[in-house]
Coordinates of C-alpha atoms in Angstrom, one line a residue:
M1 CA -6.2 -17.4 16.7
L2 CA -5.0 -13.8 16.9
N3 CA -1.3 -13.2 17.5
P4 CA -1.0 -11.6 21.0
Q5 CA 2.5 -10.2 20.1
L6 CA 0.9 -7.7 17.8
Y7 CA -1.1 -5.9 20.4
G8 CA 0.0 -3.0 22.6
I9 CA 3.1 -2.4 20.6
A10 CA 3.8 1.1 19.2
V11 CA 5.4 1.0 15.7
N12 CA 6.9 3.8 13.6
W13 CA 7.3 3.6 9.8
D14 CA 10.9 4.8 10.2
D15 CA 11.7 1.5 12.0
I16 CA 10.4 -0.6 9.2
P17 CA 13.0 -1.3 6.4
A18 CA 12.0 -0.4 2.8
T19 CA 12.3 -2.7 -0.1
D20 CA 12.9 -1.6 -3.7
V21 CA 10.1 -3.2 -5.7
R22 CA 11.1 -1.8 -9.1
P23 CA 12.7 1.5 -10.3
G24 CA 10.8 4.4 -8.7
V25 CA 8.9 2.2 -6.1
R26 CA 9.9 1.6 -2.5
R27 CA 7.6 -0.4 -0.1
K28 CA 7.3 -1.0 3.6
V29 CA 4.7 -3.6 4.8
Y30 CA 3.2 -4.0 8.2
A31 CA 0.7 -6.7 8.9
T32 CA -1.6 -7.9 11.7
D33 CA -3.9 -10.9 11.6
E34 CA -6.7 -8.8 10.2
V35 CA -5.1 -6.1 8.0
V36 CA -2.1 -5.3 5.9
L37 CA -0.7 -1.8 5.6
A38 CA 1.6 -1.2 2.6
W39 CA 3.5 2.1 2.5
H40 CA 4.8 3.1 -1.0
E41 CA 7.2 5.9 -2.0
L42 CA 6.6 6.5 -5.6
S43 CA 8.7 8.6 -8.0
V44 CA 7.4 10.7 -10.9
G45 CA 8.0 8.8 -14.1
M46 CA 8.0 5.3 -12.6
T47 CA 6.8 2.4 -14.7
L48 CA 3.0 2.2 -14.4
N49 CA 1.5 -1.2 -13.3
P50 CA -2.2 -1.6 -14.1
H51 CA -3.5 -4.7 -12.2
H52 CA -6.5 -6.0 -10.3
H53 CA -7.2 -8.4 -7.5
D54 CA -10.3 -10.3 -7.0
D55 CA -9.9 -11.3 -3.3
F56 CA -10.0 -7.9 -1.5
D57 CA -10.8 -4.3 -1.7
Q58 CA -8.0 -1.7 -1.4
L59 CA -8.2 1.5 0.5
V60 CA -5.7 4.1 -0.7
L61 CA -4.5 7.1 1.4
I62 CA -2.1 9.6 -0.1
L63 CA 0.3 10.9 2.7
G64 CA 2.4 13.2 0.5
G65 CA 2.9 14.4 -3.1
R66 CA 0.2 14.2 -5.8
C67 CA -0.9 11.6 -8.2
N68 CA -3.6 10.5 -10.6
Y69 CA -5.1 7.2 -9.3
Y70 CA -6.8 5.3 -12.1
V71 CA -9.7 2.9 -11.4
D72 CA -11.3 1.2 -14.4
G73 CA -9.7 3.9 -16.7
V74 CA -11.0 6.9 -14.8
A75 CA -8.3 9.3 -13.4
N76 CA -8.8 10.4 -9.8
P77 CA -6.6 13.4 -9.0
M78 CA -5.3 13.0 -5.4
G79 CA -3.1 14.9 -3.0
T80 CA -2.1 14.7 0.7
G81 CA -5.1 13.5 2.7
S82 CA -7.0 12.1 -0.2
M83 CA -8.6 8.6 0.1
L84 CA -10.0 6.3 -2.5
L85 CA -11.6 2.8 -2.1
V86 CA -10.7 0.5 -5.0
P87 CA -13.3 -2.3 -5.3
R88 CA -12.1 -5.9 -5.8
G89 CA -11.8 -6.8 -9.4
A90 CA -11.3 -3.2 -10.7
E91 CA -8.3 -2.5 -12.8
H92 CA -6.2 0.2 -11.1
Y93 CA -2.8 1.9 -10.9
V94 CA -1.2 5.1 -9.6
E95 CA 0.6 7.7 -11.7
P96 CA 2.6 10.1 -9.5
T97 CA 2.5 13.7 -10.7
E98 CA 4.4 15.4 -7.9
G99 CA 6.8 13.5 -5.8
P100 CA 7.8 11.7 -4.0
C101 CA 4.2 10.5 -3.8
I102 CA 3.6 8.6 -0.5
N103 CA 0.8 6.1 -0.8
L104 CA -0.5 4.0 2.0
D105 CA -2.6 1.0 0.9
V106 CA -4.9 -0.8 3.4
F107 CA -5.9 -4.4 2.6
A108 CA -8.6 -6.2 4.6
P109 CA -8.6 -9.1 4.6
P110 CA -4.8 -9.2 4.5
R111 CA -3.2 -9.5 1.1
A112 CA -1.5 -12.9 1.2
D113 CA 1.3 -12.1 -1.3
F114 CA 2.4 -9.2 1.0
L115 CA 2.4 -11.2 4.2
A116 CA 5.8 -12.9 3.5
H117 CA 7.3 -9.4 3.2
A118 CA 5.6 -7.9 6.3
W119 CA 7.6 -6.5 9.2
R120 CA 6.5 -7.8 12.6
P121 CA 7.3 -6.4 16.1
G122 CA 10.6 -7.8 17.3
Q123 CA 12.2 -7.9 13.9
G124 CA 15.3 -5.8 13.2

């Protein structure tokens, strides 16, 4: 059943607290029953984190800065407004080249390990 408290509520990223994930990486997570949005502020020189996930695709949108976004070893130069679909199972990571690099990831279905950290309307 869908959560009716999530509908008809305007939300601003500035109202969602950020979490320091590791040096050079800050994250804000917003989730509905159908999708997770993960906002990342990435610093040039951050520790790179090659990984993959088998349960979902990942849509990447760069909102600011510049980066190389690697998918299966191929560098994809990206800047503000660039989008990239990472298929499930593909090894990927982001390397900021001009920062801060603001990266918005969209996960559908929702990424289960991010749900526990997701901000919901009504939270402080």
